[in-house]
Amino acid sequence: MAENGTDCDQRRIRMSKEQHNGNFTDSSMLSERKRREREERLNIVLWKKPLVTLQYFCLETLINLKEWTIKLWRRRGVLACVLLALAVLTALYYIEGTHQQYVRYMEKKFFWCAYWVGLGILSSVGLGTGLHTFLLYLGPHIASVTLAAYECNSVNFPEPPYPDQIICPDQETTGGSISLWAIISKVRLEACMWGAGTAIGELPPYFMARAARLSGAEPDDEEYQEFEEMLEHAETAQDFASRAKLAVQNLVQKVGFFGILACASIPNPLFDLAGITCGHFLVPFWTFFGATLIGKAVIKMHIQ
């Protein structure tokens, strides 16, 4: 019986070793297959394989059109309301009347807000490599308004020509020095629109990681590959940068909405990682975007 027990133990050890070797082999084969697929995707470019690239482009376009058509058909009531609203707005825009002064005012405000939203998108859409539009555009605008407010002792700059030119009002204010809150109120629209643009610019990492998680494919993006490696070596991370990224990932994953809000409310160069984390763990879109929008367009902009 002792010999039989020893034989059973030896067989169990051999089976566990074979199973471990099989898992190791499967993992190696999976990694090798992912590497080959990544190399194949990198070779599918227009100047190397134009016909194959155009074929995949047409197929992807048809698939997206089919999916969008199905989604629009399911929401045909909402689509009809949107088209009706656009038709009414178009009629109000072209029909002459006393309402045209309000139409022109709303048109000017709309393009002014779209300008700052576009600059905000340019600032954050490049996965940390975007144009620094805060230093180039928003910062100088706030500085010019601040200097003019202290010089004129008022923020009642006439429109037009503000904001192209800042001209002091004819009637000077004599009610004491200008307050900081008055200056903030004067530039709040521009700052909040710029912050909303930066929130929109954080969506590509989120959608990229979400699509990769749902499809099972590994995207050819360095940020996402770094995120995958960080998850694999989370327990053995020692350097400060890796631990900081891991802390952001844990905060977003465990706390949820308020964790995203906390990361978005402060100047955070690692927020791209938060977007990738939310997409990877399938955080709902409005949870991610709502917290990002509030944090960047309201809290962070008032702090800045």
XYZ file of C-alpha atoms in Angstrom:
304
model
C 0.000 0.000 0.000
C 2.858 2.311 0.751
C 4.340 1.570 -2.674
C 0.970 2.207 -4.340
C 0.665 5.515 -2.489
C 4.151 6.486 -3.595
C 3.312 5.641 -7.232
C 0.129 7.713 -7.040
C 2.033 10.672 -5.681
C 4.648 10.374 -8.420
C 1.966 10.177 -11.117
C 0.219 13.232 -9.620
C 3.490 15.176 -9.662
C 4.138 14.192 -13.299
C 0.602 15.211 -14.293
C 0.947 18.596 -12.570
C 4.274 19.186 -14.310
C 2.793 18.273 -17.693
C -0.154 20.559 -17.052
C 2.180 23.402 -16.034
C 4.317 22.826 -19.136
C 1.171 22.783 -21.277
C 0.001 26.101 -19.843
C 3.436 27.570 -20.393
C 3.456 26.305 -23.980
C -0.028 27.699 -24.627
C 0.997 31.069 -23.204
C 4.107 31.130 -25.386
C 2.098 30.200 -28.465
C -0.459 32.903 -27.670
C 2.236 35.534 -27.265
C 3.878 34.437 -30.509
C 0.563 34.579 -32.360
C -0.145 38.086 -31.011
C 3.317 39.190 -32.112
C 2.775 37.836 -35.642
C -0.668 39.452 -35.883
C 0.768 42.793 -34.731
C 3.513 42.587 -37.365
C 0.937 41.755 -40.039
C -1.206 44.740 -39.052
C 1.800 47.047 -39.130
C 2.573 45.908 -42.697
C -0.943 46.723 -43.912
C -0.327 50.320 -44.979
C -1.277 52.198 -48.117
C 2.242 52.558 -49.552
C 3.115 48.844 -49.073
C -0.172 47.041 -49.744
C -2.564 49.543 -51.336
C -5.126 47.002 -52.581
C -5.345 45.131 -49.276
C -5.507 48.376 -47.323
C -8.309 49.739 -49.516
C -10.150 46.433 -49.267
C -10.058 46.471 -45.460
C -11.017 50.143 -45.464
C -14.103 49.489 -47.607
C -15.131 46.485 -45.516
C -14.740 48.415 -42.260
C -16.692 51.341 -43.712
C -19.556 49.062 -44.764
C -19.648 47.394 -41.355
C -19.743 50.760 -39.564
C -22.473 52.067 -41.882
C -24.536 48.953 -41.237
C -24.134 49.280 -37.457
C -24.979 53.012 -37.517
C -28.038 52.393 -39.699
C -29.328 49.767 -37.283
C -28.746 52.052 -34.293
C -30.479 54.984 -36.014
C -33.444 52.798 -36.943
C -33.805 51.682 -33.340
C -33.813 55.327 -32.258
C -35.893 56.649 -35.127
C -38.119 58.654 -32.752
C -35.163 60.589 -31.378
C -33.792 61.009 -34.907
C -37.107 62.453 -36.104
C -37.153 64.963 -33.230
C -33.580 66.028 -33.981
C -34.328 66.511 -37.687
C -37.473 68.499 -36.847
C -35.492 70.747 -34.478
C -32.837 71.316 -37.146
C -35.515 72.216 -39.675
C -37.067 74.759 -37.282
C -33.666 76.297 -36.500
C -32.835 76.514 -40.211
C -36.121 78.280 -40.902
C -35.520 80.743 -38.059
C -32.031 81.423 -39.377
C -33.098 82.337 -42.917
C -36.503 83.981 -42.336
C -36.217 87.724 -41.812
C -37.752 89.314 -38.735
C -37.106 90.940 -35.378
C -35.713 87.673 -34.077
C -32.619 87.989 -36.291
C -30.730 89.994 -33.663
C -31.018 87.073 -31.244
C -30.104 84.628 -33.999
C -26.936 86.584 -34.807
C -26.064 86.781 -31.106
C -26.490 83.001 -30.644
C -24.529 82.357 -33.833
C -21.633 84.442 -32.586
C -21.669 82.716 -29.185
C -21.868 79.289 -30.805
C -18.797 79.821 -32.996
C -16.942 81.436 -30.090
C -17.622 78.391 -27.900
C -16.770 75.991 -30.731
C -13.435 77.788 -31.168
C -12.426 77.170 -27.550
C -13.785 73.612 -27.539
C -11.661 72.888 -30.615
C -8.561 74.274 -28.925
C -9.288 72.093 -25.892
C -9.591 69.003 -28.085
C -6.267 69.820 -29.741
C -4.687 70.065 -26.301
C -5.537 66.536 -25.134
C -6.454 64.421 -28.147
C -2.856 63.421 -28.882
C -2.465 60.995 -25.941
C -0.216 63.433 -24.108
C 1.384 64.894 -27.256
C -1.284 67.449 -28.157
C -0.848 71.151 -28.797
C -0.420 73.172 -25.584
C -3.299 75.507 -26.361
C -3.624 76.642 -22.742
C -0.209 78.289 -22.862
C -0.655 79.506 -26.445
C -4.250 80.770 -26.414
C -6.274 80.518 -23.201
C -3.525 81.709 -20.856
C -2.730 84.876 -22.850
C -6.458 85.594 -23.213
C -6.993 85.405 -19.449
C -3.891 87.522 -18.873
C -5.055 90.238 -21.283
C -8.508 90.342 -19.685
C -6.946 90.555 -16.222
C -4.607 93.412 -17.180
C -7.409 95.310 -18.902
C -9.727 94.787 -15.917
C -7.205 96.336 -13.508
C -6.397 99.115 -15.959
C -10.044 100.011 -16.656
C -11.188 99.131 -13.125
C -14.091 97.334 -14.823
C -14.908 94.196 -16.789
C -17.729 95.776 -18.805
C -15.817 95.660 -22.058
C -18.194 96.551 -24.894
C -19.018 93.970 -27.559
C -17.904 94.392 -30.255
C -14.866 94.714 -30.440
C -14.238 92.488 -27.350
C -12.615 89.946 -27.360
C -10.582 90.942 -30.435
C -9.846 94.312 -28.838
C -10.353 95.323 -25.237
C -11.528 98.922 -24.948
C -12.373 100.431 -21.578
C -16.033 101.480 -21.180
C -16.868 105.169 -21.497
C -18.260 105.353 -17.959
C -15.514 104.413 -15.530
C -16.422 102.449 -12.441
C -15.528 104.150 -9.173
C -16.776 101.467 -6.796
C -13.365 100.347 -5.584
C -10.825 97.888 -6.929
C -11.789 95.097 -9.301
C -12.344 91.708 -7.651
C -10.835 88.394 -8.674
C -14.296 86.838 -8.897
C -15.350 89.461 -11.455
C -12.385 88.532 -13.655
C -13.204 84.821 -13.286
C -16.798 85.516 -14.317
C -15.553 87.398 -17.388
C -13.433 84.486 -18.684
C -15.516 81.606 -17.302
C -17.186 80.781 -20.639
C -13.901 80.514 -22.545
C -12.223 78.512 -19.777
C -15.124 76.079 -19.337
C -15.429 75.510 -23.095
C -11.701 74.836 -23.303
C -12.011 72.386 -20.391
C -14.949 70.670 -22.103
C -12.763 70.283 -25.197
C -10.016 68.619 -23.163
C -12.638 66.215 -21.759
C -13.743 65.312 -25.306
C -10.102 64.788 -26.242
C -9.792 62.089 -23.571
C -12.352 59.867 -25.321
C -10.052 58.198 -27.937
C -8.011 56.248 -25.318
C -11.272 55.167 -23.647
C -12.872 53.927 -26.877
C -9.638 52.288 -28.033
C -9.249 50.256 -24.826
C -12.971 49.429 -24.686
C -13.007 48.165 -28.278
C -9.859 46.115 -27.635
C -11.403 44.516 -24.532
C -14.691 43.683 -26.274
C -13.077 42.328 -29.448
C -10.179 40.533 -27.769
C -7.680 42.098 -30.188
C -4.591 43.930 -29.018
C -4.301 47.435 -30.529
C -0.984 48.706 -31.860
C -0.704 51.529 -29.349
C 2.233 52.044 -27.007
C 0.066 53.465 -24.213
C -2.217 50.416 -24.220
C 0.712 47.980 -24.415
C 2.321 49.754 -21.474
C -0.957 49.459 -19.593
C -1.104 45.699 -20.277
C 2.477 45.251 -19.079
C 1.689 47.252 -15.953
C -1.227 44.939 -15.142
C 0.992 41.888 -15.595
C 3.775 43.234 -13.333
C 1.572 45.092 -10.852
C 2.835 43.209 -7.833
C 6.541 43.712 -8.585
C 6.481 47.434 -9.517
C 9.214 49.303 -7.625
C 9.978 52.598 -9.407
C 7.997 55.737 -8.638
C 6.502 56.145 -12.135
C 5.114 52.606 -12.213
C 3.715 52.936 -8.702
C 2.095 56.282 -9.581
C 0.455 54.789 -12.681
C -0.692 51.794 -10.644
C -2.172 54.131 -8.015
C -4.151 55.995 -10.694
C -5.373 52.700 -12.126
C -6.455 51.392 -8.708
C -8.179 54.667 -7.823
C -10.188 54.713 -11.039
C -11.027 51.019 -10.923
C -12.089 50.813 -7.266
C -13.618 54.234 -6.553
C -15.381 54.667 -9.912
C -17.061 58.001 -10.643
C -15.435 59.907 -7.788
C -12.034 58.402 -8.548
C -12.270 59.601 -12.155
C -13.499 62.979 -10.896
C -10.511 63.275 -8.546
C -8.027 62.422 -11.314
C -9.664 64.866 -13.752
C -9.908 67.747 -11.246
C -6.161 68.236 -10.844
C -3.370 68.749 -13.402
C -2.617 65.094 -14.066
C -0.254 63.983 -16.857
C -1.302 60.358 -16.229
C -4.990 60.904 -17.030
C -4.607 59.116 -20.384
C -4.020 56.021 -18.276
C -7.331 56.672 -16.512
C -9.142 56.683 -19.857
C -7.445 53.448 -20.912
C -8.280 51.898 -17.524
C -11.960 52.852 -17.776
C -12.182 51.466 -21.294
C -10.357 48.255 -20.357
C -12.622 47.557 -17.382
C -15.756 48.541 -19.364
C -16.719 51.511 -17.196
C -19.991 52.995 -18.573
C -19.476 55.839 -21.005
C -21.492 58.460 -19.112
C -19.748 57.563 -15.848
C -16.357 58.227 -17.439
C -17.296 61.212 -19.582
C -19.538 62.834 -16.968
C -16.839 62.715 -14.292
C -14.192 63.881 -16.771
C -16.356 66.765 -17.994
C -17.184 67.994 -14.479
C -13.596 67.626 -13.317
C -11.900 69.304 -16.270
C -14.477 71.904 -17.343
C -15.661 73.038 -13.887
C -13.348 72.135 -10.996
C -9.961 72.102 -12.704
C -10.589 75.253 -14.738
C -11.624 77.257 -11.667
C -8.497 76.054 -9.863
C -6.311 77.058 -12.791
